[in-house]
Short mmCIF file of C-alpha atoms in Angstrom, two decimals:
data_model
loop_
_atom_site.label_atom_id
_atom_site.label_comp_id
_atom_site.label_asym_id
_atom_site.label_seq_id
_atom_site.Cartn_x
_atom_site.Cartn_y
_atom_site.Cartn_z
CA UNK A 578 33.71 -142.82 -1.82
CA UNK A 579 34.91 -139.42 -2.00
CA UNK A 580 33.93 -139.45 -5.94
CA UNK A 581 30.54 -140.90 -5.90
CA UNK A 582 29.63 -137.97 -3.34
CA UNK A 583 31.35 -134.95 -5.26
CA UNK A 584 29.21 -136.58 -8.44
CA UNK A 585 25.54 -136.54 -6.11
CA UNK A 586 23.44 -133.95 -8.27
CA UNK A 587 23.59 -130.82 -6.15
CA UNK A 588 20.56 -129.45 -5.77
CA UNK A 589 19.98 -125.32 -4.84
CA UNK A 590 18.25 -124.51 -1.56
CA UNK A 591 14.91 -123.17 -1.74
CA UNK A 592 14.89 -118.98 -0.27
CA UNK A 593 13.16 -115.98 0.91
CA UNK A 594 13.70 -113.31 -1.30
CA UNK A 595 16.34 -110.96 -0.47
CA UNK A 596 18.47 -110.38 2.75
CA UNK A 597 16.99 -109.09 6.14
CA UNK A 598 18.99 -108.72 9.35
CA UNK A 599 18.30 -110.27 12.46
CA UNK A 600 17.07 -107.07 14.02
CA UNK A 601 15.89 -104.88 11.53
CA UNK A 602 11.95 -106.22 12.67
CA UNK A 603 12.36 -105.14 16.21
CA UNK A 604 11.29 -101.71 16.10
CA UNK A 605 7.88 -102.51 14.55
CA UNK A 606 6.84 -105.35 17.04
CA UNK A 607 3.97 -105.01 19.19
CA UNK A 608 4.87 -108.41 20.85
CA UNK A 609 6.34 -108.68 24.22
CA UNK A 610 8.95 -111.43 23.97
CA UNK A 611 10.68 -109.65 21.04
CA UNK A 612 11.24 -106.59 22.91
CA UNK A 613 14.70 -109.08 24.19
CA UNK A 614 15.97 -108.25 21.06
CA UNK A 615 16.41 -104.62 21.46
CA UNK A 616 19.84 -105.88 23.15
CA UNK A 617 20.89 -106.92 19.42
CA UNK A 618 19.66 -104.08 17.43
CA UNK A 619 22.76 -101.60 16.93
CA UNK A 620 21.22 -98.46 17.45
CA UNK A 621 23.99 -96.68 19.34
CA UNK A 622 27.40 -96.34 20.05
CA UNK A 623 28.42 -97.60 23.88
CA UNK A 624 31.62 -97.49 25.81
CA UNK A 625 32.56 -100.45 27.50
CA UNK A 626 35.19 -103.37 28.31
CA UNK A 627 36.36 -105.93 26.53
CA UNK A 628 38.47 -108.81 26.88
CA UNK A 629 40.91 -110.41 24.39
CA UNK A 630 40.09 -114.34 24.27
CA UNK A 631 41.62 -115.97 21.32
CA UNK A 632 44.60 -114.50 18.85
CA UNK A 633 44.13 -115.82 15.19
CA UNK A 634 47.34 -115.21 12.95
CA UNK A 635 47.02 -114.29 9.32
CA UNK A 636 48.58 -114.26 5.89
CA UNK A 637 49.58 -110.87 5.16
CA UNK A 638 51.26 -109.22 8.74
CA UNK A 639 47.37 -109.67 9.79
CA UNK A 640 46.30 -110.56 12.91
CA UNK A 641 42.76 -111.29 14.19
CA UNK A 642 41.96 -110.66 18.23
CA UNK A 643 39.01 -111.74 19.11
CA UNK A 644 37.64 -110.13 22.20
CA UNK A 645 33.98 -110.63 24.18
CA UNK A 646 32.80 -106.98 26.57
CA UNK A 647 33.14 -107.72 30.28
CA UNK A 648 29.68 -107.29 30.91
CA UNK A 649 28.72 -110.53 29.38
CA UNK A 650 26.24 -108.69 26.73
CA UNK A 651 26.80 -108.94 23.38
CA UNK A 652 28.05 -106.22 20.67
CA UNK A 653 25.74 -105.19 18.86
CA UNK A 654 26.82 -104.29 15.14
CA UNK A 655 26.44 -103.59 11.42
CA UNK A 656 28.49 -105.40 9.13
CA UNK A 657 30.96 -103.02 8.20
CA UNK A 658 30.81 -101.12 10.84
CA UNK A 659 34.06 -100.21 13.38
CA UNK A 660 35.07 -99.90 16.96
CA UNK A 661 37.53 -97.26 18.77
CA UNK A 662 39.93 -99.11 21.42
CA UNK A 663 42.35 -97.11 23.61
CA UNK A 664 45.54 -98.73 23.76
CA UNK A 665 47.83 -98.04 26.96
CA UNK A 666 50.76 -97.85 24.68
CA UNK A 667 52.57 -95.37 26.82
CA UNK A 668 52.34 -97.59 29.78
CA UNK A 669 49.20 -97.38 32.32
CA UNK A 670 49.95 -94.05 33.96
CA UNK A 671 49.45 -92.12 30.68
CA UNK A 672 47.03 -91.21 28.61
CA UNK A 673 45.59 -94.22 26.30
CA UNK A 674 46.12 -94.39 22.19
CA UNK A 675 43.31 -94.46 20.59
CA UNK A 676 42.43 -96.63 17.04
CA UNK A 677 39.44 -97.55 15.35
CA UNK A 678 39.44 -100.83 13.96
CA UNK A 679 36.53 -102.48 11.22
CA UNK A 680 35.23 -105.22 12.74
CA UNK A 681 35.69 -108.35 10.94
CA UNK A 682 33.02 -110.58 12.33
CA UNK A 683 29.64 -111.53 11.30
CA UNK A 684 27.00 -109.60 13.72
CA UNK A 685 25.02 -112.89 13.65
CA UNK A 686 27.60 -113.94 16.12
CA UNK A 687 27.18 -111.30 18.78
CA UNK A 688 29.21 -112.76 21.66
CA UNK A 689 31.85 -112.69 20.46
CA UNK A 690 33.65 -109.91 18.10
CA UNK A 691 36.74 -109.83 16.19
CA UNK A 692 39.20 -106.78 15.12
CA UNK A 693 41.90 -107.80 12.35
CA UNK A 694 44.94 -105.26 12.85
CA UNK A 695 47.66 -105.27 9.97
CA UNK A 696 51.52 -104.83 11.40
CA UNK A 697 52.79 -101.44 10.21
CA UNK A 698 56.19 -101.14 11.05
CA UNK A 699 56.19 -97.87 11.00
CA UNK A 700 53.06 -97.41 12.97
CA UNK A 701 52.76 -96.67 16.69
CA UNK A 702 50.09 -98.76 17.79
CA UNK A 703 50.00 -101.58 15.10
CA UNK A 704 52.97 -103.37 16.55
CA UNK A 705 52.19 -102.39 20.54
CA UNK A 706 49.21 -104.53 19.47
CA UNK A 707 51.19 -107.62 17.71
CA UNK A 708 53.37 -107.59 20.48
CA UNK A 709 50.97 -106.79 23.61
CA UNK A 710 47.69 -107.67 23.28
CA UNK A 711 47.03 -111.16 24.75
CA UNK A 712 44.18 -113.22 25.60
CA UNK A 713 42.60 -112.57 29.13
CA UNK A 714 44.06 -108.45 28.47
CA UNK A 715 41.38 -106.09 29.00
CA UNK A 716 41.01 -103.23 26.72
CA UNK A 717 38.08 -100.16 27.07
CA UNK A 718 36.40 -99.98 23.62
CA UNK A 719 33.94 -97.60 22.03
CA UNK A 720 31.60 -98.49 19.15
CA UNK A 721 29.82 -99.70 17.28
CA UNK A 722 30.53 -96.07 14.96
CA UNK A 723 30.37 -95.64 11.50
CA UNK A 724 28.16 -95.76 7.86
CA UNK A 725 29.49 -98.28 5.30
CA UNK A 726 27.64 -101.00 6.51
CA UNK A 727 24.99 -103.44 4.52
CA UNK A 728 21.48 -102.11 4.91
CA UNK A 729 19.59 -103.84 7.13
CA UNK A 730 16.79 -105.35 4.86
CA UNK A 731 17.52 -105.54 0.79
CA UNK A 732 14.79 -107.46 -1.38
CA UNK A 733 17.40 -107.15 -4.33
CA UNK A 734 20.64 -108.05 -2.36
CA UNK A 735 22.95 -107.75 -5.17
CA UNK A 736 26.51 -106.59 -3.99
CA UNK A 737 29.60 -105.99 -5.61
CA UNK A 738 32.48 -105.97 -2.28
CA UNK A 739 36.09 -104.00 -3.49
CA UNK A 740 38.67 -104.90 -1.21
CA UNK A 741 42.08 -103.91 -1.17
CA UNK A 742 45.19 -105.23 1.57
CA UNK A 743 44.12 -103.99 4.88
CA UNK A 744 40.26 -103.05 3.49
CA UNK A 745 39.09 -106.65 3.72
CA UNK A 746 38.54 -106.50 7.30
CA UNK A 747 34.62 -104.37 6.34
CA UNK A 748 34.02 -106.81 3.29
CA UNK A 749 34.93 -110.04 5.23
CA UNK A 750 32.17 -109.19 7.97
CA UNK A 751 29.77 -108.31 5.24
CA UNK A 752 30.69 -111.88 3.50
CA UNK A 753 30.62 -113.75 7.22
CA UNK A 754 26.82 -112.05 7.52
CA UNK A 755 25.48 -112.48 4.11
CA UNK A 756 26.71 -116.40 4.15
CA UNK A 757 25.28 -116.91 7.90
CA UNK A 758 21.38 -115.23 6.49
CA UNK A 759 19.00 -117.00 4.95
CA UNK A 760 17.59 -115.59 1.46
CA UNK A 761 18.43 -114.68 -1.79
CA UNK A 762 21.42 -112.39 -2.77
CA UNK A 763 23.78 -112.59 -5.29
CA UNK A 764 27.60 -111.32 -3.84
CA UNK A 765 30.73 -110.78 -6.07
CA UNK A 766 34.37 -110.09 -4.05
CA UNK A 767 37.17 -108.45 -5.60
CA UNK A 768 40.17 -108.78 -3.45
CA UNK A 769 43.24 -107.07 -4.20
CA UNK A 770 46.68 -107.88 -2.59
CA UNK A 771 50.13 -107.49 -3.07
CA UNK A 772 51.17 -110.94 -3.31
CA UNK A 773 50.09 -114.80 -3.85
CA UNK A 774 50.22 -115.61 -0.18
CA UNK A 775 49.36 -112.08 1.53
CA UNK A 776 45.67 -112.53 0.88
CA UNK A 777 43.69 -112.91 4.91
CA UNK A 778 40.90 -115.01 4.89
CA UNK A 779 42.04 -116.69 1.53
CA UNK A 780 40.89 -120.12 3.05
CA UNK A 781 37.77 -118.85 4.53
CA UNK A 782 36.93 -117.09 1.83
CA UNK A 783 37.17 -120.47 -0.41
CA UNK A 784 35.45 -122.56 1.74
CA UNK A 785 32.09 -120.07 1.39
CA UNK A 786 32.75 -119.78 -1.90
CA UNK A 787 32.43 -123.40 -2.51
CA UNK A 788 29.48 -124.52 -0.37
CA UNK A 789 26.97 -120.86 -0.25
CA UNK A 790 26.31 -120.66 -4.75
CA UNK A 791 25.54 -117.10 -3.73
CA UNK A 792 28.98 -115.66 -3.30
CA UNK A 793 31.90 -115.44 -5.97
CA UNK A 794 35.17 -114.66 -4.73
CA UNK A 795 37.95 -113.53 -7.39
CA UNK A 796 41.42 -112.27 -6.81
CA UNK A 797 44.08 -110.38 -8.03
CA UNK A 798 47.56 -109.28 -7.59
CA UNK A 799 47.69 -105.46 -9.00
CA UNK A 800 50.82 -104.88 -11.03
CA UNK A 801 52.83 -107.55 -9.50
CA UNK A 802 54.56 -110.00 -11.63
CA UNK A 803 52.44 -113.07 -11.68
CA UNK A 804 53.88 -116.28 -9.99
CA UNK A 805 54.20 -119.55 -11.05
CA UNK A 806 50.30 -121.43 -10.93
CA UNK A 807 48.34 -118.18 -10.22
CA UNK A 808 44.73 -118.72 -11.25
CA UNK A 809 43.30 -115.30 -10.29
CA UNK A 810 43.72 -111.59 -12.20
CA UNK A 811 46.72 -109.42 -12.01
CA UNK A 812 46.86 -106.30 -12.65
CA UNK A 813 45.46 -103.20 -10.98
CA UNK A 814 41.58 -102.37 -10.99
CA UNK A 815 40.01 -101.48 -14.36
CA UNK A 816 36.92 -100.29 -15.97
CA UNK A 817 37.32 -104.05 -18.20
CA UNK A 818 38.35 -106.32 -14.76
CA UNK A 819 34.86 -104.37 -13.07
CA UNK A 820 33.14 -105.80 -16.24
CA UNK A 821 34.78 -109.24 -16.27
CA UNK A 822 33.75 -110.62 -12.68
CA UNK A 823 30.71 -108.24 -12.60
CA UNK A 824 29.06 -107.31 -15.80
CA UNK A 825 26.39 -105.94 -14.26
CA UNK A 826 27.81 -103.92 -12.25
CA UNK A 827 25.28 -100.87 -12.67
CA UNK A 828 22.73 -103.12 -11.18
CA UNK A 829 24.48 -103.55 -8.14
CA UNK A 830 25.38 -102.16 -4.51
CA UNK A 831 29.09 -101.44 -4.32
CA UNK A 832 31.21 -101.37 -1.34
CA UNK A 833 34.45 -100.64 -1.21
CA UNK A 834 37.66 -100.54 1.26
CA UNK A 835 41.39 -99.76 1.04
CA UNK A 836 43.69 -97.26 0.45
CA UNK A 837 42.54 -93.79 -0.78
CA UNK A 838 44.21 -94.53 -3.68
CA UNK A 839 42.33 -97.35 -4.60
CA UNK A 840 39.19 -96.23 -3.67
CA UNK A 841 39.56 -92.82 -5.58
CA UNK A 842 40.33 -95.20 -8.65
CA UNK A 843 37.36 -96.97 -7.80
CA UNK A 844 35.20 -94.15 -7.81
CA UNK A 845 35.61 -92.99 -11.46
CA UNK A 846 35.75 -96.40 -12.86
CA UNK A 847 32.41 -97.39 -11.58
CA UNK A 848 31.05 -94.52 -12.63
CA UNK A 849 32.65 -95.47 -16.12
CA UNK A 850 31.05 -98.89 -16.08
CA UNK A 851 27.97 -96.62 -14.86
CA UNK A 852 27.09 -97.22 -11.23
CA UNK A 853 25.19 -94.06 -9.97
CA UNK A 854 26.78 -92.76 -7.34
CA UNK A 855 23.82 -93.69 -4.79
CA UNK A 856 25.23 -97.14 -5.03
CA UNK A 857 28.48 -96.64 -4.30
CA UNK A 858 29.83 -97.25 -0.46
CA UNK A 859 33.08 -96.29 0.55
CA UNK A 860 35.29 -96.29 3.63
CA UNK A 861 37.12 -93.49 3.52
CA UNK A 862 39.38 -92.36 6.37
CA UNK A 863 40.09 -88.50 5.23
CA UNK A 864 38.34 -86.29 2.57
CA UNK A 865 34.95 -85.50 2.05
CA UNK A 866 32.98 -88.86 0.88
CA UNK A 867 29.74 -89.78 0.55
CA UNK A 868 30.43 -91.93 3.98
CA UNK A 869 30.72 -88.41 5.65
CA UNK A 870 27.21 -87.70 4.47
CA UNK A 871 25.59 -91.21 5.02
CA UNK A 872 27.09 -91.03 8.87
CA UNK A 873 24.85 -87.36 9.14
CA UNK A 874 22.10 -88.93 7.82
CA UNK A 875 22.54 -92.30 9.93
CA UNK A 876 22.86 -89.43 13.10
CA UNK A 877 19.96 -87.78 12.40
CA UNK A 878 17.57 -91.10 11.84
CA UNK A 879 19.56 -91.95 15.60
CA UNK A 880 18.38 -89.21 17.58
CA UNK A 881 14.73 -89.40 15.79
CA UNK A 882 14.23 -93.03 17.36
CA UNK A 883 16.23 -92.47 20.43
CA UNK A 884 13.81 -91.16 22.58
CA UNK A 885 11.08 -93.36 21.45
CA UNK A 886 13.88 -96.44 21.98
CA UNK A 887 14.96 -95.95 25.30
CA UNK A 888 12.25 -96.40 27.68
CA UNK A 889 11.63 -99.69 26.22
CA UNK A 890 15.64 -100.48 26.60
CA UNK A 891 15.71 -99.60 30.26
CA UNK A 892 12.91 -101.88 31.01
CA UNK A 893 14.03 -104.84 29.38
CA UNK A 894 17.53 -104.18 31.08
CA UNK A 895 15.93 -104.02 34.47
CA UNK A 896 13.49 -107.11 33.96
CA UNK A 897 16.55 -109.16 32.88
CA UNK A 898 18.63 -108.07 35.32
CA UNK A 899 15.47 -109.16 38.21
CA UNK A 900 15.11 -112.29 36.61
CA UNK A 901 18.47 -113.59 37.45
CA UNK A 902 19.06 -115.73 40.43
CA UNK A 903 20.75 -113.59 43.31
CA UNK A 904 23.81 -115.93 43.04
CA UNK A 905 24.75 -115.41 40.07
CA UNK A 906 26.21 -112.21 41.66
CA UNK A 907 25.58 -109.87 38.54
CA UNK A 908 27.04 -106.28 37.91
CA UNK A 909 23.76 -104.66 37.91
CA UNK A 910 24.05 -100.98 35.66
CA UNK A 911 21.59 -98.28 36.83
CA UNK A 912 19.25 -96.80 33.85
CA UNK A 913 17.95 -93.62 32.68
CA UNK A 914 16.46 -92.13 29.48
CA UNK A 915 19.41 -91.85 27.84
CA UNK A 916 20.91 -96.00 28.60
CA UNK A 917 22.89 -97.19 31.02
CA UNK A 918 24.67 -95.20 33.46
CA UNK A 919 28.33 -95.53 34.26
CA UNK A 920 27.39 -96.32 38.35
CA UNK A 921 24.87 -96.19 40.76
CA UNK A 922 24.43 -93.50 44.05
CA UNK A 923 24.61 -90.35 45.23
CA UNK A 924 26.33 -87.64 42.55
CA UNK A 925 29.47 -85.90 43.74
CA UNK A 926 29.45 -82.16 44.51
CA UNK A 927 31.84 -80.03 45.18
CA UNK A 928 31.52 -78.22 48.10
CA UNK A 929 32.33 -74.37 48.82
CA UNK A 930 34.17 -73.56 51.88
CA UNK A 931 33.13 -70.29 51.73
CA UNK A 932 29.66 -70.90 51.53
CA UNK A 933 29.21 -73.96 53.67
CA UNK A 934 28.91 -74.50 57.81
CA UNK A 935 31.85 -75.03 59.79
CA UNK A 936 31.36 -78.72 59.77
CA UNK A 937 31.59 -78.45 56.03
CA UNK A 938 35.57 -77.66 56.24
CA UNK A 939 36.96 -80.83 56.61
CA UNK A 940 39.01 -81.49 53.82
CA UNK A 941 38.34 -78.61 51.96
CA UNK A 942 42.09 -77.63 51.82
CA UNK A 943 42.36 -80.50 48.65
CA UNK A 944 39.75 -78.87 46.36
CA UNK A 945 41.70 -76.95 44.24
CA UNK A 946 40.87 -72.69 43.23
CA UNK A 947 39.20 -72.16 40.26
CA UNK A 948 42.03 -71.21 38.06
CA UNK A 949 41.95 -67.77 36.42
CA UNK A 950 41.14 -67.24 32.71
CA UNK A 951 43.84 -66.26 31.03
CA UNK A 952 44.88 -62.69 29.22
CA UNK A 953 44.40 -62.95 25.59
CA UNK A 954 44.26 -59.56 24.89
CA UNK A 955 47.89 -59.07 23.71
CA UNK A 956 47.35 -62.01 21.28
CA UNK A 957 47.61 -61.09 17.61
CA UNK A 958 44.37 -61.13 16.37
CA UNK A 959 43.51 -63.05 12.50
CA UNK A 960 41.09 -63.94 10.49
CA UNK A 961 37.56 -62.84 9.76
CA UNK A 962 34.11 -63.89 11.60
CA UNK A 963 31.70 -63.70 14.05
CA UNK A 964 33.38 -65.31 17.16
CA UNK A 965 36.72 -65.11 18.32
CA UNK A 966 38.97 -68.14 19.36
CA UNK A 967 41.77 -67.93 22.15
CA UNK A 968 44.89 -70.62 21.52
CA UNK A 969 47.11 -70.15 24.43
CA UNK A 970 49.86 -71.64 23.73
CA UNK A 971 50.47 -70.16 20.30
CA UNK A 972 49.28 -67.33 21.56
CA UNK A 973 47.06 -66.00 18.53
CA UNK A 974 43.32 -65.24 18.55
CA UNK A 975 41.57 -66.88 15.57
CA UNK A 976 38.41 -64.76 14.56
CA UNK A 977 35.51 -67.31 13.26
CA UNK A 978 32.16 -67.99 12.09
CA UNK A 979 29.99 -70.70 13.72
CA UNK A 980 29.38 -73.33 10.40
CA UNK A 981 33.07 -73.10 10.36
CA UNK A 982 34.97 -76.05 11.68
CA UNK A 983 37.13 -75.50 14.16
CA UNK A 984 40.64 -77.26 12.97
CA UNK A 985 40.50 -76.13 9.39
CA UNK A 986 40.97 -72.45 10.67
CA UNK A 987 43.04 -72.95 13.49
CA UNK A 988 45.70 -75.01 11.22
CA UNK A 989 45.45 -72.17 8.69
CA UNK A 990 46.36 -70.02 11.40
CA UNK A 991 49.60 -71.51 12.02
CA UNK A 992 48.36 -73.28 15.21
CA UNK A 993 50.02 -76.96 15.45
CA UNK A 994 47.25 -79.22 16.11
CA UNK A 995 47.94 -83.34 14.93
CA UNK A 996 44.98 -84.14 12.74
CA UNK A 997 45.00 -87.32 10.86
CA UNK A 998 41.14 -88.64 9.69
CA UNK A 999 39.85 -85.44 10.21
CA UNK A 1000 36.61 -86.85 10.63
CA UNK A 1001 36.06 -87.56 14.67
CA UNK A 1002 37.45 -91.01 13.98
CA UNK A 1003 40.54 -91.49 15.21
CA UNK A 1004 41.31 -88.75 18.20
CA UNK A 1005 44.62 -87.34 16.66
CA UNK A 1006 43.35 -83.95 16.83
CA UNK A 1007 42.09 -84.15 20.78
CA UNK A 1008 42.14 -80.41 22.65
CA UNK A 1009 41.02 -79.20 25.55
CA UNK A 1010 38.84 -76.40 25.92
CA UNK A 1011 39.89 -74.20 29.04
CA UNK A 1012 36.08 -71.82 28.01
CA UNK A 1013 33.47 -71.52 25.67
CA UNK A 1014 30.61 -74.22 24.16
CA UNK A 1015 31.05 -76.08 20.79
CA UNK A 1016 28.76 -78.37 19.13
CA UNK A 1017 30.99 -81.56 18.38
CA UNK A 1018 29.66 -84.18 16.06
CA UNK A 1019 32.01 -87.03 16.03
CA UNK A 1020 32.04 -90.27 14.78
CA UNK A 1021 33.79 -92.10 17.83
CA UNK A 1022 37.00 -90.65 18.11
CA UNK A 1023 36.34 -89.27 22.04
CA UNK A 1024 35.14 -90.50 24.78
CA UNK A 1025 32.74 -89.62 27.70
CA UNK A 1026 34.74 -89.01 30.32
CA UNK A 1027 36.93 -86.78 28.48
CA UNK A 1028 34.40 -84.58 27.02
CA UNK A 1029 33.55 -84.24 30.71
CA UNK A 1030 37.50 -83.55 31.37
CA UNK A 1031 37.10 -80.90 28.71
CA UNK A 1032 38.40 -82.60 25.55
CA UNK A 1033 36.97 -82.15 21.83
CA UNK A 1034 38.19 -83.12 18.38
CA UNK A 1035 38.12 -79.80 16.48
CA UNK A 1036 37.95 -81.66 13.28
CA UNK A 1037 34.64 -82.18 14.16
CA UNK A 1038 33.20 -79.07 15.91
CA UNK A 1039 32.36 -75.41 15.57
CA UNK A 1040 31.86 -73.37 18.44
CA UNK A 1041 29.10 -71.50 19.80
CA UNK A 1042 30.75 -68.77 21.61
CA UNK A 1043 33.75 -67.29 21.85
CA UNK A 1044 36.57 -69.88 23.26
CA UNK A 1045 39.96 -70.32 25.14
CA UNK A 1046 41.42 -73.54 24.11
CA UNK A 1047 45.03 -74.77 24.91
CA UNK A 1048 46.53 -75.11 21.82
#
């Protein structure tokens, strides 16, 4: 039986041409019904709740959580794109850890979302998360953030996905979306790993491989020895292994994840095999990439469309949220111009003692003084520019100009600040500012409330006047 069916002519689906996501038509209806979807189109980054639901192990130290946000809508995303979680490593009482993660999920399936975390040993989150995160654990999450992603229509669709260990978490949501879309595209996968069983997803990977003609999945294990029955490449990346499993590569879209290493390989061979360098996608974590430039752009075309966006979100939000019988007992978020806002009511103020009636005193003894600035002026003074910069606790004032960013001249001012992306990613650089204004463009490495609390990634932001920051 088995025979006769695997001998049945196959015959190719009939397809639109090219790939278009689910969303990308939203912004240029005029009908009412569609404007629903505006609660799938990923236009910006949110902070909210999640909670783990399932645990998936993989090959290769991998592990997939798969989590769904507490609010019951769904996460709205770009294939390739990632999301920030703080981890309470240090226990509850302290300050969170935060990590950004590529999601590995197909945005086609917005309910639920998945984040694949490799086990470094040496890491101090990786194996908090192994070891901690459970199903029904609630985690506070920031995203969707970031610009390797598939655009959102292509009439070509031709791709060429690089993938290397830990960098298949991007590519595998791009292959999840492009196999769940209807259309024409034509996909190639390299995948890279260390060793015959370490590849994640292997099985998946096969399976879409074998039933969606469009995709063609090839492996290989870099400079390891080859073991006994291996059917895929070895060796590491090459200008000839480009041209074996995608000869035309020049014609193609090319995106790539792993270690810098690999992807700085990647980048001259492809030019080799000549792929301009407008086709090239990268996920780079440090070092200034082409990503850094397509996340400005991506920024910029954000707050063009925001305004004319968000009148039309808060009104769907509040007709949804009327339409629901009362007993369904739903969390109900107040709106404004700029989305939802974190509760409803009156806004606190502080009140002055000084200032205020005598029935105003009650409980004023726990609002604490205004602390005084403190004196800089016996700080050795460095550096050349327009504004000066106050580090406390090195005591040093760090003279600057305002394109200047503000990490790259502290650091080369001898002031210890952990930096790690250096791109508003991943947090490592966090500061507080005791005075002063910055403008802070970051890629969702901070978070609301501690911007309000005073934080900001210096990797990120150049100041507007002079500062005091305690550092």
């Amino acid at each position: 039986m088995i025979e006769i069916l695997t001998q049945a002519a196959i015959q190719e689906p009939q397809r639109i041409r090219g790939l278009e996501m689910p969303w990308n038509r939203v912004l240029g209806s005029t009908e009412g019904p569609a404007r629903a979807a505006h609660a799938l189109g990923p236009w910006h980054p949110q902070e909210f709740m999640a909670e783990c639901v399932e645990i998936v192990p993989e090959v290769g130290g991998m592990r997939t959580f798969v989590f769904r946000r507490c609010d019951g809508a769904p996460l709205a995303f770009r294939a390739g794109q990632y999301v920030n979680v703080a981890f309470p490593v240090n226990g509850e009482d302290q300050d969170p850890v935060d990590r950004s993660y590529s999601l590995s999920s197909s945005p086609t399936r917005p309910w639920t979302f998945d984040i694949t975390v490799k086990r470094d040993p040496a890491g101090q989150v990786s194996p908090w998360v192994h070891e901690n995160v459970k199903p029904g654990m609630v985690l506070e999450m920031l995203g969707p953030v970031g610009a390797f992603h598939l655009p959102d229509a292509d009439r070509r669709a031709r791709f060429l996905l690089l993938a290397a260990g830990a960098g298949i978490t991007p590519i595998m949501s791009m292959v999840r979306t492009i196999h769940s879309l209807p259309g024409q595209a034509d996909v190639v996968v390299l995948y890279h790993g260390a060793a015959a069983g370490g590849f994640a997803f292997h099985l998946e990977l096969a399976y879409i491989a074998s039933v969606d003609s469009r995709i063609k999945v090839f492996y290989s294990l870099g400079d390891r020895s080859m073991p006994e029955g291996w059917e895929g490449l070895t060796g590491r990346l090459t200008a000839a292994m480009l041209e074996e499993v995608a000869p035309d590569a020049n014609g193609r879209q090319v995106y790539a994840c792993g270690p810098e290493g690999y992807l700085n390989t990647a980048t001259e061979l492809l030019k080799k095999v000549g792929v301009d360098d407008t086709s090239i996608h990268m996920e780079f974590f440090s070092g200034d990439r082409q990503t850094i430039l397509e996340y400005q752009a991506e920024l910029a075309f954000a707050v063009d469309i925001a305004e004319e966006i968000a009148e039309e979100i808060a009104d769907s939000a509040e007709d949804y949220y009327e339409s629901q019988p009362a007993a369904f007992g739903l969390y109900e978020p107040g709106y404004d111009a700029d989305g939802p806002l974190e509760a409803t009511g009156l806004p606190l103020e502080t009140i002055d003692p000084d200032a205020a009636g005598p029935e105003a005193t009650t409980g004023a003894s726990d609002v604490a003084p205004e602390p005084g600035s403190p004196d800089t002026s016996s700080f050795d003074t460095v550096g050349a520019g327009s504004l000066t910069l106050s580090f406390i606790r090195t005591g040093v004032n760090v003279r600057v100009d305002p394109d200047q960013h503000i990490l790259e001249v502290a650091q080369r001012a001898g002031v210890r600040i952990g930096a790690n992306c250096k791109e508003g990613m991943c947090g490592s650089c966090k500061v507080v500012k005791l005075s002063g204004e910055i403008e802070m463009n970051h890629q969702g490495g901070i978070r609301a409330r501690e911007i309000d609390a005073g934080k900001f990634l210096p990797c990120c932001s150049t100041a507007r006047t002079d500062m005091v920051i305690d550092a």
